[in-house]
Tab-separated table of C-alpha atoms in Angstrom:
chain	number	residue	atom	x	y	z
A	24	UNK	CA	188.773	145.070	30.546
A	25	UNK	CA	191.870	146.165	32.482
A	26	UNK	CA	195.262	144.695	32.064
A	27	UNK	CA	197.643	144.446	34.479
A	28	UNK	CA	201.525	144.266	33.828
A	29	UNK	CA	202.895	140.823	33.917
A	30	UNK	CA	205.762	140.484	35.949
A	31	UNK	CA	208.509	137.576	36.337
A	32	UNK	CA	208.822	136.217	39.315
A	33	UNK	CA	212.247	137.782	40.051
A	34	UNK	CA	210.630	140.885	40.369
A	35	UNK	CA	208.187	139.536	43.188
A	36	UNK	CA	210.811	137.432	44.948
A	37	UNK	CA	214.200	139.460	44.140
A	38	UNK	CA	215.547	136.826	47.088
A	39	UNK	CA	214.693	133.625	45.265
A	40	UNK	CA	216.547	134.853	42.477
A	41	UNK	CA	219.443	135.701	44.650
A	42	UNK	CA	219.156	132.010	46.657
A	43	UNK	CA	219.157	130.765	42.913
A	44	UNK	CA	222.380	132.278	41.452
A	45	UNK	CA	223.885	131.678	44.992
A	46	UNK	CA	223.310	127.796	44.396
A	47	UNK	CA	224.086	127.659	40.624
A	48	UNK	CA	227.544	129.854	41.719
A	49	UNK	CA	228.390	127.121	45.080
A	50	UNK	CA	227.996	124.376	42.455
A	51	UNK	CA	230.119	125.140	40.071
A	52	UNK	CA	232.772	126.324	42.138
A	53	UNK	CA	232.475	122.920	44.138
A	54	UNK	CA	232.442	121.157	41.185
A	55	UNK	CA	235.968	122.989	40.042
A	56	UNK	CA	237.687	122.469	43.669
A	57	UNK	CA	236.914	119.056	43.362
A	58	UNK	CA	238.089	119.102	39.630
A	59	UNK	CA	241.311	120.732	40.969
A	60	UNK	CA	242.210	120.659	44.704
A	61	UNK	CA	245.222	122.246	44.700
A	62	UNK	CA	244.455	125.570	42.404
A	63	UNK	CA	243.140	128.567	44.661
A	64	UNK	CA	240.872	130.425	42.271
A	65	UNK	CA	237.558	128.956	42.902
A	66	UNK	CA	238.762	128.316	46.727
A	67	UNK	CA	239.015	132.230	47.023
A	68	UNK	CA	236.044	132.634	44.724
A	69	UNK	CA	233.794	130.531	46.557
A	70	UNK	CA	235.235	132.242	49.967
A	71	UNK	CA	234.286	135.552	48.450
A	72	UNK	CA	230.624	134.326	48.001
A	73	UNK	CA	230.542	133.457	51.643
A	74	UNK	CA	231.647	137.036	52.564
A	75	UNK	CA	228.962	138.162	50.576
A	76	UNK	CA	226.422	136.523	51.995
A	77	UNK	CA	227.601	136.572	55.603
A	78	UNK	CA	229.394	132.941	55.784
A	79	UNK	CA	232.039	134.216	57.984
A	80	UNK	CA	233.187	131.111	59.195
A	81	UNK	CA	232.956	129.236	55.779
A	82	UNK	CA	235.002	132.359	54.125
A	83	UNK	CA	237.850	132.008	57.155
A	84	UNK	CA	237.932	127.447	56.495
A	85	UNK	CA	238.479	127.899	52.819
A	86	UNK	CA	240.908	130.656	53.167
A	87	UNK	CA	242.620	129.374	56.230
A	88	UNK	CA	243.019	125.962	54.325
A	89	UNK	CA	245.885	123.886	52.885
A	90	UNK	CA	245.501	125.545	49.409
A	91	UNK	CA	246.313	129.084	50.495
A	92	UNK	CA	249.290	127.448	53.454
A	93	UNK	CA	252.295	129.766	53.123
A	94	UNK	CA	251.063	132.416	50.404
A	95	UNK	CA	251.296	135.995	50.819
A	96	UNK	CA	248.313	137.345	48.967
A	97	UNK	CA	247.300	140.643	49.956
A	98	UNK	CA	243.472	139.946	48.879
A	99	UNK	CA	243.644	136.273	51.007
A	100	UNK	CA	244.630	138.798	54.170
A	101	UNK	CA	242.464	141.521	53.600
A	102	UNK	CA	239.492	138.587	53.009
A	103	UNK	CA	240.505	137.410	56.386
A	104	UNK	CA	240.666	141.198	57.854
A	105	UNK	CA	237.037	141.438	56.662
A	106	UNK	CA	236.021	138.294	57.631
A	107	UNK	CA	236.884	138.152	61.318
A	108	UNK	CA	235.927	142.251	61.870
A	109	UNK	CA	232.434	141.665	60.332
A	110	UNK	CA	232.631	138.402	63.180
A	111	UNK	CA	233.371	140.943	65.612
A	112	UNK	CA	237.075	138.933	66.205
A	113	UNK	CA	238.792	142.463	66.043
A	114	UNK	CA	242.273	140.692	67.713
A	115	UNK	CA	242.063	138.327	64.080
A	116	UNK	CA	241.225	141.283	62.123
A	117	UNK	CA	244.169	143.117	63.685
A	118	UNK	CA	246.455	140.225	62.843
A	119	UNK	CA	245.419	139.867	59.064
A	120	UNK	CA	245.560	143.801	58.337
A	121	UNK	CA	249.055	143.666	60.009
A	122	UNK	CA	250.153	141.131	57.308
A	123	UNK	CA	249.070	143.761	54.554
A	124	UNK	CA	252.192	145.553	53.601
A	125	UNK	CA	251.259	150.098	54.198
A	126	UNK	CA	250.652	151.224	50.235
A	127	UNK	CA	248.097	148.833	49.733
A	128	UNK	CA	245.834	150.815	52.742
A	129	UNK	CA	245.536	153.168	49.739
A	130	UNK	CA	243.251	150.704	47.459
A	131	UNK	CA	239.881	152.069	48.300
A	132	UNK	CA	237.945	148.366	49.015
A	133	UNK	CA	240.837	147.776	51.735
A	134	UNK	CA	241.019	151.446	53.185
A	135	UNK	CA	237.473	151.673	53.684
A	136	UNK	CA	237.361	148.341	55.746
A	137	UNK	CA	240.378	149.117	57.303
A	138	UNK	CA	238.555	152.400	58.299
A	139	UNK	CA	235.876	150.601	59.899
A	140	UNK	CA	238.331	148.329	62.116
A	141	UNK	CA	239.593	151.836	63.786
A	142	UNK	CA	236.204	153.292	64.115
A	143	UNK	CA	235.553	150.100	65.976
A	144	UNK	CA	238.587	150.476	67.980
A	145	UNK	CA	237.853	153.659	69.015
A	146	UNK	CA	240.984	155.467	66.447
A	147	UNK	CA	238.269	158.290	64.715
A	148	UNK	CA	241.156	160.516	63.637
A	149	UNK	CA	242.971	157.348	62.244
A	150	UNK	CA	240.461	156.102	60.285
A	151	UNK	CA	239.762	159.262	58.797
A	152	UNK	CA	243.403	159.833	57.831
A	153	UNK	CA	243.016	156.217	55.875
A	154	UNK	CA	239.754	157.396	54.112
A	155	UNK	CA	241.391	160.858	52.919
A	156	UNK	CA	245.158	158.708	51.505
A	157	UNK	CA	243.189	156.341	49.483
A	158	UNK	CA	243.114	156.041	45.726
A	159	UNK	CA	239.592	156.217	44.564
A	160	UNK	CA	238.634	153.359	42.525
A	161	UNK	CA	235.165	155.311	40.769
A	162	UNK	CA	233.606	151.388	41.437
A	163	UNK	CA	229.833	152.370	42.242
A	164	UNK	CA	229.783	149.831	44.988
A	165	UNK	CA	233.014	150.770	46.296
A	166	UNK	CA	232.228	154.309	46.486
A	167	UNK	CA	228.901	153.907	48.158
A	168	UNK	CA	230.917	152.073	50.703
A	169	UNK	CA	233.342	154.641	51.291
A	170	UNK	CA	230.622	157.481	51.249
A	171	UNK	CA	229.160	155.654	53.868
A	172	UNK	CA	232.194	155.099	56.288
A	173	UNK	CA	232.903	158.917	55.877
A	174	UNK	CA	229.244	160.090	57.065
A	175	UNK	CA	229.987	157.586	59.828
A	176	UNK	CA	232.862	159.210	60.621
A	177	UNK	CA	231.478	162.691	60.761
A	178	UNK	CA	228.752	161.481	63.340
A	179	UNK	CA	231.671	159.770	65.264
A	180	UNK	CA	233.790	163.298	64.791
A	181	UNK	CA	230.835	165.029	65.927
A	182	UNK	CA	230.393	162.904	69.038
A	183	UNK	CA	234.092	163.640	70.251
């Protein structure tokens, strides 16, 4: 008789696991806003599981709301920044990078995004100035980003 491996059903359906965690995560954040509605960390939390799984508009209501009115937090902009590029708003983008004060372009997470706002905007040499000035944060995820804005713009540098 043969046997064959068991495997869990994560392994089959990698999604369903994903759709899980992503409802478990919504809940409990919910559950704390409503706990709390003034305090901003599971408002920013919950806006960064939106961004994650391409809830643009849901990211920009929660961070655009009355909890985060009149603060100056460079990850609330950059949040935004993302947000309305990966929309394709590049006029919002614009005016939430703008709002990030210059030595922060050197964090890699913002650098890299703000990379990909000039390579949409047609600024190749720009963006590749931002990608060489930034700090390197040795985050796997972070890195594979950044790897892959710089091969994009060696294509772009290629095309000019």
């Amino acid at each position: 008789p043969h046997s064959f491996p068991t495997r869990r059903s994560s392994d089959l359906f990698p999604s369903h696991d994903k759709f899980e965690q992503w409802e478990k995560g919504k809940e409990y954040l919910k559950q704390s806003m409503d706990l709390a509605p003034k305090f901003k960390v599971p408002r920013y939390n919950i806006s960064q599981l939106y961004l994650q799984f391409g809830l643009y508009d849901k990211a920009i209501e929660i961070l655009t709301g009355s909890a985060f009115r009149g603060d100056k937090d460079i990850d609330v902009y950059f949040s935004l920044a993302n947000s309305y590029l990966y929309k394709g708003d590049l006029i919002m983008s614009s005016g939430y990078f703008a709002l990030i004060p210059k030595e922060h372009f050197k964090r890699e997470d913002i650098a890299a995004t703000y990379a990909l706002f000039l390579i949409k905007n047609g600024k190749i040499r720009e963006a590749q100035d931002i990608m060489k000035e930034r700090d390197r944060s040795h985050v796997p995820e972070l890195t594979a980003i950044s790897q892959k804005i710089e091969k994009l713009l060696l294509q772009r540098m290629k095309g000019e």
